[in-house]
Coordinates of C-alpha atoms and ligand atoms in Angstrom, one line a residue:
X1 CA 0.0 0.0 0.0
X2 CA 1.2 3.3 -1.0
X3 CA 0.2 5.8 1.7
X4 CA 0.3 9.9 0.3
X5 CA 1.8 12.5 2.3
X6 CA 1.1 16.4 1.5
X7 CA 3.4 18.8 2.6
X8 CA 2.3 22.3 2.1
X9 CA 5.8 24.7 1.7
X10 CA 9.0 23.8 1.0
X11 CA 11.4 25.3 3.1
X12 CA 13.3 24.7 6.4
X13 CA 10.3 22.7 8.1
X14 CA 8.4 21.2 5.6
X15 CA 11.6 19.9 3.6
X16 CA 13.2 18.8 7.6
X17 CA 9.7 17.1 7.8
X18 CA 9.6 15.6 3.8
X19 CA 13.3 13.9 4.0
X20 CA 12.6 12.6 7.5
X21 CA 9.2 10.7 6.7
X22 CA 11.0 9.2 2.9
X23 CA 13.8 8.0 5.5
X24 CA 12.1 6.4 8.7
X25 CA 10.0 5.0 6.3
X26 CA 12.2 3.2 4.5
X27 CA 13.4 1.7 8.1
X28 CA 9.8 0.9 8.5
X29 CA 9.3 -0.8 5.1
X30 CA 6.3 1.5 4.5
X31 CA 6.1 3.1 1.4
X32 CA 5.6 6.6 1.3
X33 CA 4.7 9.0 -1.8
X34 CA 5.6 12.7 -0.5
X35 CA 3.8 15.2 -2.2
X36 CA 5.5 18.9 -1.4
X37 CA 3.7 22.1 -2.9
X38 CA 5.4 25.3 -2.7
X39 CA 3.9 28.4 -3.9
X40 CA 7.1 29.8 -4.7
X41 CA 10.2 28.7 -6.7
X42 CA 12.7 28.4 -3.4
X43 CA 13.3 25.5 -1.4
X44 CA 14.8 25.3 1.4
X45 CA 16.7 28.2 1.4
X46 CA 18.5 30.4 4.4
X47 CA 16.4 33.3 4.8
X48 CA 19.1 33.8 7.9
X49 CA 21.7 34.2 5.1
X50 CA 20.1 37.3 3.5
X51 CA 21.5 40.2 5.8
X52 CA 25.4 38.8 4.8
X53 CA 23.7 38.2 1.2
X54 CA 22.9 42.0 1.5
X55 CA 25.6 43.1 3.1
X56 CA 27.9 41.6 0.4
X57 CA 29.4 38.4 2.5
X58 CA 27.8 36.0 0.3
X59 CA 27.6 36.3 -3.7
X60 CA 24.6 34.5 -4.6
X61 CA 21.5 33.5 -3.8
X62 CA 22.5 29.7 -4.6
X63 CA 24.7 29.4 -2.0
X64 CA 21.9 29.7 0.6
X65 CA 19.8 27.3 -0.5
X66 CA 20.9 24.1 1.1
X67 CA 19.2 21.7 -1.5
X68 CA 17.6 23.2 -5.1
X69 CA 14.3 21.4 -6.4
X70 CA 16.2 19.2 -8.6
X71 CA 18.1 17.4 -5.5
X72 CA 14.5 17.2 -3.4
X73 CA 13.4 15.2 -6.8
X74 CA 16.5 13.0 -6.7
X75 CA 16.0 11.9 -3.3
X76 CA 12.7 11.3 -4.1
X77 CA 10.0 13.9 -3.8
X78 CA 7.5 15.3 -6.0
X79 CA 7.9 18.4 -5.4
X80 CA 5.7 21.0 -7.3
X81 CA 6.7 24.7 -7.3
X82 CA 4.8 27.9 -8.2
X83 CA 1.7 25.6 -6.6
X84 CA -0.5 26.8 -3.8
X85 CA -2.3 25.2 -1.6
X86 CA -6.0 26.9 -1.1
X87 CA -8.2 25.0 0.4
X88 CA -8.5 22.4 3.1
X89 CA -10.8 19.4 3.7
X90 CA -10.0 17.6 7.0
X91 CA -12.9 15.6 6.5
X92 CA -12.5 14.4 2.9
X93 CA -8.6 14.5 3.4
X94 CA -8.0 16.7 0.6
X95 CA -6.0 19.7 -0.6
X96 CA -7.1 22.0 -3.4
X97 CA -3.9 23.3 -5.2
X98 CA -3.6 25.9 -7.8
X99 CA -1.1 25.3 -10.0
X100 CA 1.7 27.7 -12.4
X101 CA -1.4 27.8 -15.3
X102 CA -3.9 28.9 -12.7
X103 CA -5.9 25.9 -12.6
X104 CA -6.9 23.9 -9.5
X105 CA -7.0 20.4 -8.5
X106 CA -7.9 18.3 -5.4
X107 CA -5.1 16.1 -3.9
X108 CA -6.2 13.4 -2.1
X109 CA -3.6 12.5 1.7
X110 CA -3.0 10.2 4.1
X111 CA -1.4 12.9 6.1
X112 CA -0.7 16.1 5.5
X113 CA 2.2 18.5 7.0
X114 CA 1.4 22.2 6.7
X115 CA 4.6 24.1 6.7
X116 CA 3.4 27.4 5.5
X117 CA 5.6 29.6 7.9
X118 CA 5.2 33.2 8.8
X119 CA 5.0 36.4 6.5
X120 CA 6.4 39.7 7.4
X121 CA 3.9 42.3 9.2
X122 CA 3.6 45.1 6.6
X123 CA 1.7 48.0 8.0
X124 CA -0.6 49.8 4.9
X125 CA 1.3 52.7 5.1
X126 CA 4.4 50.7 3.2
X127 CA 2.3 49.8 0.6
X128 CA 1.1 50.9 -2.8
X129 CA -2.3 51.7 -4.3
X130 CA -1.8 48.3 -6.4
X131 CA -0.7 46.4 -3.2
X132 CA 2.7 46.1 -3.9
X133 CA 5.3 48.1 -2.1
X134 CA 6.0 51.4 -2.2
X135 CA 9.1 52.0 -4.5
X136 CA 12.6 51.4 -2.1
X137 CA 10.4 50.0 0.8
X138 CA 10.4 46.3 1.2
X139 CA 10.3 43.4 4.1
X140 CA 13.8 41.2 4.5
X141 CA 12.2 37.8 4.3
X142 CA 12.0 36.2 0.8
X143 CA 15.1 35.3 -1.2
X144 CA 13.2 37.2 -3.6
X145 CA 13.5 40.9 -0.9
X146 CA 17.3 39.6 -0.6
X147 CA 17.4 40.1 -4.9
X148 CA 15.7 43.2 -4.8
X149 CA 18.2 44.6 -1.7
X150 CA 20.9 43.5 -3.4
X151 CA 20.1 45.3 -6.3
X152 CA 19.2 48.0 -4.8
X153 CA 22.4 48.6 -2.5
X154 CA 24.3 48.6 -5.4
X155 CA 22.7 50.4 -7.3
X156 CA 21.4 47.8 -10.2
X157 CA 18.1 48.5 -9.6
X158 CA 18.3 52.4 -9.9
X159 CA 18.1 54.4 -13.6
X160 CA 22.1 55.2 -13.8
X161 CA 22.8 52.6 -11.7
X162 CA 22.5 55.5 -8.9
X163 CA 23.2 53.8 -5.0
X164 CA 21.1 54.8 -2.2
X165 CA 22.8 57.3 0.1
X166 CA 20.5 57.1 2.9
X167 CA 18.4 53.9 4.4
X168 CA 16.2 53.5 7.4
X169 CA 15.4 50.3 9.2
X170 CA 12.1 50.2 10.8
X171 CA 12.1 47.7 13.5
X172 CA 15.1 47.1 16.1
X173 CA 14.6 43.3 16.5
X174 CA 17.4 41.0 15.1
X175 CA 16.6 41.3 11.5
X176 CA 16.7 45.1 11.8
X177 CA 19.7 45.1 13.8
X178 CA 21.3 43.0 10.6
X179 CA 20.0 44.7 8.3
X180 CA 21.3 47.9 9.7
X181 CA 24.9 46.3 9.8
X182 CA 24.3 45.7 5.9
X183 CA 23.7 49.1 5.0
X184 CA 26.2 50.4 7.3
X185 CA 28.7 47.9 5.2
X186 CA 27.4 49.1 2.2
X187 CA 28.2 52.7 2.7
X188 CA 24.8 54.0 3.5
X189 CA 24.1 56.7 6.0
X190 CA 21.5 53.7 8.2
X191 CA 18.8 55.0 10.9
X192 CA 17.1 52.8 12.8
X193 CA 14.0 53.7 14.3
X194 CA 12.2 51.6 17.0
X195 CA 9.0 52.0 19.6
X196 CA 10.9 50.5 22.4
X197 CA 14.8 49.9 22.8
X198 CA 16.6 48.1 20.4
X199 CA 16.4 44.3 21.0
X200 CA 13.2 43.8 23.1
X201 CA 13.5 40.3 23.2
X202 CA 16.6 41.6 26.0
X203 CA 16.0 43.4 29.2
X204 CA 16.5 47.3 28.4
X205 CA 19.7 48.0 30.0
X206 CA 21.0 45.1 28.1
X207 CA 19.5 46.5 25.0
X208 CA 21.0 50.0 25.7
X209 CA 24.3 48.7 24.9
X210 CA 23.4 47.2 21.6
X211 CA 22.3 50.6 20.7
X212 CA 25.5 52.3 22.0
X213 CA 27.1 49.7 20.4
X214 CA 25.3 50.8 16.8
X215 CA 25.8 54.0 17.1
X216 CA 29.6 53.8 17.7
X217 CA 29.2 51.7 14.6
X218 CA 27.8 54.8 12.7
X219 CA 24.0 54.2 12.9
X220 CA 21.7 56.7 14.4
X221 CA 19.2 54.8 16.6
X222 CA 16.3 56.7 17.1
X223 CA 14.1 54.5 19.7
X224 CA 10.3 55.0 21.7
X225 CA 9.0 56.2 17.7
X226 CA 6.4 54.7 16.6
X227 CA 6.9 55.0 12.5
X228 CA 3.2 55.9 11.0
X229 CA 3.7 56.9 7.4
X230 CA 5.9 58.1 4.7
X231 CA 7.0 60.7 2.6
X232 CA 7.0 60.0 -1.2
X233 CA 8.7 61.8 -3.9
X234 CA 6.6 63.1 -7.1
X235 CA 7.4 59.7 -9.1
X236 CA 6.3 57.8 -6.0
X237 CA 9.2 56.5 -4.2
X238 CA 9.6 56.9 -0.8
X239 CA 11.5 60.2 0.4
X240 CA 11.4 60.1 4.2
X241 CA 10.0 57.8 6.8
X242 CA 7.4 59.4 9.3
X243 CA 7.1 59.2 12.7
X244 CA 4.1 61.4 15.2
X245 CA 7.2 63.7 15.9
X246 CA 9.7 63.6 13.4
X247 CA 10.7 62.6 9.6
X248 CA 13.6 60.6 8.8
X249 CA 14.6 61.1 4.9
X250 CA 15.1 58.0 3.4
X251 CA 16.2 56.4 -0.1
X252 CA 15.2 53.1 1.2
X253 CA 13.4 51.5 3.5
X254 CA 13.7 48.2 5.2
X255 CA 11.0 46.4 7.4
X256 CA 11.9 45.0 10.3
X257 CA 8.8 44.5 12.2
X258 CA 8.7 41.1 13.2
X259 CA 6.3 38.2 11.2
X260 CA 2.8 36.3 12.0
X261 CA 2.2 33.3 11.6
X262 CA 0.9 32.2 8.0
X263 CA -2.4 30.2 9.0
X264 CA -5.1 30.9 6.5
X265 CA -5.4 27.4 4.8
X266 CA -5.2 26.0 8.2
X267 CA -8.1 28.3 10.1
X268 CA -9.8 27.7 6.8
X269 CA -10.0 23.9 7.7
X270 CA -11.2 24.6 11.1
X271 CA -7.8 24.0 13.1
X272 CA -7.2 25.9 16.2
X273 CA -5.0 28.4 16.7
X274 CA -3.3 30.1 19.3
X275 CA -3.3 33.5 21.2
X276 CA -0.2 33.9 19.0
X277 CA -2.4 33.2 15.3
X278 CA -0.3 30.1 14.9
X279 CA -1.0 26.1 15.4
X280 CA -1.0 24.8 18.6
X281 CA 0.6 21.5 17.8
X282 CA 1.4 18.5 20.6
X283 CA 4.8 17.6 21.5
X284 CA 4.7 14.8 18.7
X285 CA 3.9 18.0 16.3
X286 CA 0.5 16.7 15.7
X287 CA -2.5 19.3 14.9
X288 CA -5.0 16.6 14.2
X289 CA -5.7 12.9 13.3
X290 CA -2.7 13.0 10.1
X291 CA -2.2 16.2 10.3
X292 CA 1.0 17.7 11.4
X293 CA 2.6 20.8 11.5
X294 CA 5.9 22.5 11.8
X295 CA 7.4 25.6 11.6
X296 CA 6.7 29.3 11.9
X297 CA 3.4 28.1 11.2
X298 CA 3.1 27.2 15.1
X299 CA 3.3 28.6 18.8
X300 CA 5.4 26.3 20.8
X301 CA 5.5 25.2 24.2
X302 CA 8.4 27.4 26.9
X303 CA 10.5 23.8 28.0
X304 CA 10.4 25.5 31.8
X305 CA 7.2 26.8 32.4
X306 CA 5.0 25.2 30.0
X307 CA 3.8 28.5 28.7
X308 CA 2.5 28.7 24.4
X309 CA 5.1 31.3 23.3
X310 CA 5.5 31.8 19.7
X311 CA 9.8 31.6 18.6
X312 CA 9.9 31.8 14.7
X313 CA 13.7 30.5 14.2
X314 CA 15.1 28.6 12.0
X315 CA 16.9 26.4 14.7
X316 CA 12.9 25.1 15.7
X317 CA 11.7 25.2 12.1
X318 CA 14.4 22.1 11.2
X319 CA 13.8 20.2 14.5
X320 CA 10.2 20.6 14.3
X321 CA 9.7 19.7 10.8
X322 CA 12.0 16.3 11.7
X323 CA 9.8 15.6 14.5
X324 CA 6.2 15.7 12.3
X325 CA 8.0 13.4 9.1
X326 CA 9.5 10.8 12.1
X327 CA 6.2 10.8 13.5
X328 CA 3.9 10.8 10.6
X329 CA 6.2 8.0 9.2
X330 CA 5.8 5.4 12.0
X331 CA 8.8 6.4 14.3
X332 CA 8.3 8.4 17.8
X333 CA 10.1 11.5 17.9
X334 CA 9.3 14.3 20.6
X335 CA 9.7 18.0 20.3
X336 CA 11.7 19.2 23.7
X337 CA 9.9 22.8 24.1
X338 CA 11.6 25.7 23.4
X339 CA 13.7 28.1 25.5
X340 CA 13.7 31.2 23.2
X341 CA 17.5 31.0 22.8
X342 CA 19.1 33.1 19.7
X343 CA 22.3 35.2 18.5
X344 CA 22.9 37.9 16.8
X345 CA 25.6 40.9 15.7
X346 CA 26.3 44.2 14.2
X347 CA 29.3 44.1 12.7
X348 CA 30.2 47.6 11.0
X349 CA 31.8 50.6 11.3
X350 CA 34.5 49.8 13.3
X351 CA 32.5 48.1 16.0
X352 CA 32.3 44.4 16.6
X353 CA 29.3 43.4 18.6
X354 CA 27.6 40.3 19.2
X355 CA 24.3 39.4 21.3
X356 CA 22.8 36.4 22.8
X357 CA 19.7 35.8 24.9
X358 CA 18.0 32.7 26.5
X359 CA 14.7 32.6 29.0
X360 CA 12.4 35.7 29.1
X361 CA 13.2 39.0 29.7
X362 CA 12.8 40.1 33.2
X363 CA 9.8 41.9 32.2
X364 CA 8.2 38.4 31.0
X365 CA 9.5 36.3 34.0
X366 CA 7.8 38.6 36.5
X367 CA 4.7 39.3 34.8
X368 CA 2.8 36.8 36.4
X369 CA 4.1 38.0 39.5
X370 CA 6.9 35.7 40.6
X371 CA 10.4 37.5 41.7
X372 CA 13.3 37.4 39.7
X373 CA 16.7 38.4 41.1
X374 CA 18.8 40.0 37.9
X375 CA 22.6 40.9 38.2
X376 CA 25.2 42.4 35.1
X377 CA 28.7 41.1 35.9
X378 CA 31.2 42.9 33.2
X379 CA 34.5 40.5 32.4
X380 CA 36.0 39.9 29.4
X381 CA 35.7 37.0 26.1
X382 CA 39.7 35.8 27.0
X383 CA 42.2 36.5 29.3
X384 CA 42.5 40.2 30.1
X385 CA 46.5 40.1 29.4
X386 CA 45.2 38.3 25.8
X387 CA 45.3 40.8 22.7
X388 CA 42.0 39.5 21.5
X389 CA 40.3 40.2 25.3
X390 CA 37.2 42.0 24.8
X391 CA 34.4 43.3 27.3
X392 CA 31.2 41.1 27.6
X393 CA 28.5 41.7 29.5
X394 CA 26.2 38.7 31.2
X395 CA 22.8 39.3 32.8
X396 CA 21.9 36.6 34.7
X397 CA 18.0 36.3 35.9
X398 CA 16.9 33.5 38.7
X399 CA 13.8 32.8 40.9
X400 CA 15.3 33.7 45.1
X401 CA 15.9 29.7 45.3
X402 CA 18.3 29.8 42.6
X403 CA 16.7 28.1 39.8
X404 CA 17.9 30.1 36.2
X405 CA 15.3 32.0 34.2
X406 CA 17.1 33.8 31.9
X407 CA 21.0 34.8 30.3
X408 CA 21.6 38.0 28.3
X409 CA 24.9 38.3 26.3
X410 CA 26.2 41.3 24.7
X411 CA 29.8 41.8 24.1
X412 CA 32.6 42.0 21.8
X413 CA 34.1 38.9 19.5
X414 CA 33.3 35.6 21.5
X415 CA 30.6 36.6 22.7
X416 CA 27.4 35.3 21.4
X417 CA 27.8 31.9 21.6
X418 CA 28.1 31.4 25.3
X419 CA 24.4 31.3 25.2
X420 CA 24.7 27.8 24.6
X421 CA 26.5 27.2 28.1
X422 CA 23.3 28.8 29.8
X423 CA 20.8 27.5 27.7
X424 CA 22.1 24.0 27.7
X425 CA 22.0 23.9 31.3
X426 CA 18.7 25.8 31.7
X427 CA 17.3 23.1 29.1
X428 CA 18.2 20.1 31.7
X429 CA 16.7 22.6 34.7
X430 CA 19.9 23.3 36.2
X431 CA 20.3 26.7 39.0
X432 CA 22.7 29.4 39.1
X433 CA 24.8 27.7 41.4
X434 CA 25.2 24.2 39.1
X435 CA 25.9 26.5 36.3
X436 CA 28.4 28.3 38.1
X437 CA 30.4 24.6 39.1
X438 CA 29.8 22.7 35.2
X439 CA 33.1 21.4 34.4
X440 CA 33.8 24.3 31.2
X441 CA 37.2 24.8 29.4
X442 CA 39.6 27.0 30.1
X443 CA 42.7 28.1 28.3
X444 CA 44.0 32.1 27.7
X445 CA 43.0 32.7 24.1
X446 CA 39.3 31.6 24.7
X447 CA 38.3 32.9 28.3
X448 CA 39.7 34.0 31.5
X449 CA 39.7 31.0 33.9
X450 CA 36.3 31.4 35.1
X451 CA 34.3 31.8 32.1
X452 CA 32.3 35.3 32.0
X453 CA 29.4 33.2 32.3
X454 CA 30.1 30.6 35.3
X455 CA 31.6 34.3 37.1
X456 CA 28.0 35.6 36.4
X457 CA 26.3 33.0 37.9
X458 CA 28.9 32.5 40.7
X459 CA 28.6 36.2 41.5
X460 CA 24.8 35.7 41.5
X461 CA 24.7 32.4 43.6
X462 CA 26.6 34.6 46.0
X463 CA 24.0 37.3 46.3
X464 CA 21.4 34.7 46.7
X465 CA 23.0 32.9 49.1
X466 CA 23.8 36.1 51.3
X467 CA 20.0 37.4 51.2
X468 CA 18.7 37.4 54.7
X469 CA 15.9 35.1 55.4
Ligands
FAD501 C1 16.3 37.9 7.4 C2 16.0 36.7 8.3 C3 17.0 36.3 9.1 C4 16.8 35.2 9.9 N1 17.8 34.8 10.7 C5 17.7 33.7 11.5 C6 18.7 33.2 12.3 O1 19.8 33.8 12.3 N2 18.5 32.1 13.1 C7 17.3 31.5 13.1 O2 17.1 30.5 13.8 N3 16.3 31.9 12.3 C8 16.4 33.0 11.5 N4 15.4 33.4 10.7 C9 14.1 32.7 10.8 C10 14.0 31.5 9.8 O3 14.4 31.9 8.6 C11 12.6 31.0 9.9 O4 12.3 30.6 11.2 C12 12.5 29.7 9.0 O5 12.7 30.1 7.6 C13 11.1 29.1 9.1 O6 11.0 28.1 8.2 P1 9.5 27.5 7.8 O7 9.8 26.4 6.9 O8 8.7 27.3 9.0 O9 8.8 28.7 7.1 P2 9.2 29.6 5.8 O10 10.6 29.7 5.6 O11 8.4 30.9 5.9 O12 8.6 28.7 4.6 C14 7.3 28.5 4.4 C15 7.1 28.1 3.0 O13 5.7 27.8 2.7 C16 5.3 28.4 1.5 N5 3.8 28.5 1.6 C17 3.1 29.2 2.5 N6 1.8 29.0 2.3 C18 1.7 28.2 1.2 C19 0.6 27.6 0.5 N7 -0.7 27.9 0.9 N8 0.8 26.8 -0.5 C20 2.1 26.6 -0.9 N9 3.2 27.0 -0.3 C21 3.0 27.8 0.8 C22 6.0 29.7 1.4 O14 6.1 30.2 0.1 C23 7.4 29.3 2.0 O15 8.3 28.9 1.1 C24 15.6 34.5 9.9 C25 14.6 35.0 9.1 C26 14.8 36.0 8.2 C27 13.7 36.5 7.4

């Protein structure tokens, strides 16, 4: 018996889910035809790739896709591009695609894997009267917006071949932070303008040294605007980005908002979804009876407290998608919750600054009123007498018995990826104090001989442990 599997998008978590399924299986001895629609003609590709792409790191936009449509086909899928999915029939156990000539047909599954991931929030103002964007304003999401940046930074895509001069980034979450660094590299005189402090997924004194850090890197950060409209020029590109209180003149215009989850075919069907907008899949990734999900598509569980959060990163997309195709193929795979740990940098202008972050912000962790006791311990990425020392920064946040809620990184080269150390041990529940003993390495090029964070922890054990009562 042949059973059919639908996958519905093909990138990170619906390709992670496709491969997976064709493999387990094969271990199984079931036979599996995987069906994967894609409304678009990427797969697979690194949106995370397009700042560098942008900022002129990476040449093309084939070397961030990790596997074209050709290989997909080789390893056996039938994959089937410029094809959209429209409509959904739990019941019947059907898809309605719309294929590259417009016309539709009804595909019969097994199971199905929606995939559809998230699309950038666009608020009208950056929009044209025929829906499209307003000339130099676009979203950094698609491989397609990485083309058009591209172009535009250096000047293909302007009569002359004439290069922006100045650019503003509306939004100060990673993306923006990114994309500022591209423009910065690029040569272009970058705002950013923000409603809160840069990184709000950090608490905001950790985020006010990101922004110092920018602006020593050349961008002017302009944060607690809220941008409202914009200014066009007589041919109807944009001039200037608007604000209640101010203008910023602009030659471009990237969004950096943040994205929603894409659930329309799903809601269509009837599937619940979150406070978030996205699918509220089980731990097996499992929306209903053969229907899985995966993705920025879906909320996902906090590992600690249990709480729906909704994380769209790559990093989950991948496991996520692996989970639903070992699952839907016969194996058991579980989905361990996420902790809402990322990286990021800005990189330009002299300036050399990387972020990490893992837990909720302090804000978050106290919101349903439990204490959280926070402490910034200052060291440095290797040994201070090294050449390559640089300052970092680690904000440590635990409940008064010790147990870790949250680590914030920001620092100089080295920095970022510490993260790992926290979140590793916040993902097997470990406290302050456990961190601060873990047996980590040590040697002068790579950290001083407490590493900055087992000296943040330690220093916050300490406090803990001296609190009266
Ligand atoms: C600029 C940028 C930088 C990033 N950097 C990082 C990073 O450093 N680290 C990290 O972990 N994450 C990063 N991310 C996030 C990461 O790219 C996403 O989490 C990941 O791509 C999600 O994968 P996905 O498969 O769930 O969704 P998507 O990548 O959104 O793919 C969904 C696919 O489904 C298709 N689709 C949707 N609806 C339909 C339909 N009805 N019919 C047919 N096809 C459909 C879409 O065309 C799309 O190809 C970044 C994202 C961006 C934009």
């Amino acid at each position: 018996v042949v059973e059919r599997v639908v996958v519905v998008g093909a990138d990170a978590a619906g390709m992670s889910a496709a491969h997976q399924a064709l493999r387990v299986a094969r271990a199984h001895g079931r036979v599996l035809e995987v069906v994967v629609v894609e409304r678009y003609t990427h797969t697979s590709y690194s949106a995370c790739g397009i700042p560098y792409w942008m900022a002129g790191d990476v040449d093309s936009a084939d070397r961030l896709v990790a596997r074209t449509a050709d290989q997909h086909r080789a390893l056996g899928v039938d994959l089937r591009l410029l094809t959209s999915a429209v409509a959904l029939e739990l019941d019947a156990r059907t898809v309605t695609v719309q294929g590259p000539g417009g016309g539709t047909e009804q595909l019969g599954f097994d199971q199905l894997v929606l995939a559809t991931g998230a699309r950038p929030r666009t608020p009208a103002w950056a929009l044209a009267g025929d829906g499209g964007w307003v000339p130099g304003v676009r979203a950094v999401k698609t491989l397609d917006d990485g083309a058009a940046w591209v172009a535009a930074v250096t000047g293909r895509s302007a009569p002359g071949g004439r290069r922006p001069e100045r650019a503003v980034v509306v939004g100060g979450g990673y993306i923006g932070i990114e994309t500022a660094e591209a423009f910065v590299r690029r040569g272009l005189e970058t705002t950013l303008v923000t409603r809160r402090e840069v990184m709000s997924t950090l608490d905001p004194d950790m985020g006010a040294r990101v922004r110092q850090g920018m602006t020593a890197g050349g961008v002017r950060v302009v944060c607690s605007e809220e941008v409202d409209g914009l200014d066009l020029r007589r041919d109807g590109t944009v001039a200037a980005v608007r604000s209640a209180g101010d203008a910023f003149p602009a030659d471009v215009v990237a969004l950096g908002l943040g994205v929603e989850p894409a659930t329309g075919l799903a809601a269509g069907a009837g599937l619940p979804l979150g406070a978030f907008g996205g699918l509220l899949p089980d731990d097996r990734q499992r929306v209903a009876d053969g229907v899985w999900a995966a993705g920025d598509c879906c909320e996902s569980v906090e590992r600690l407290q249990g709480l729906r959060v909704y994380v769209p990163l790559g990093t989950h997309a991948n496991k996520q998608g692996r989970v639903a195709g070992e699952n839907l193929a016969g194996g058991e795979a579980r989905f361990g919750g996420v902790l809402g740990t990322a990286v990021t940098q800005f990189v330009a202008g002299g300036v050399h600054l990387e972020v990490g972050r893992t837990g909720p912000t302090t804000e978050q962790a106290t919101a349903g009123g439990g204490e959280v006791v926070a402490l910034v311990t200052e060291s440095t990425t290797a040994s201070g007498y090294m050449p390559q020392a640089a300052p970092i920064a680690v904000k440590v946040l635990a409940r008064p018995d010790g147990r870790l809620v949250g680590v914030q990184i920001v620092g100089g080269p080295g920095s970022a990826k510490r993260i790992d150390t926290a979140a590793a041990a916040m993902w097997f529940h470990a406290g302050v104090a456990d961190l601060a003993g873990m047996d980590l390495s040590y040697a002068p090029p790579f950290s001083p001989v407490w590493d900055p964070v087992q000296i943040a922890c330690r220093r916050l054990a300490d406090r803990l442990a001296d609190r009266p009562g």
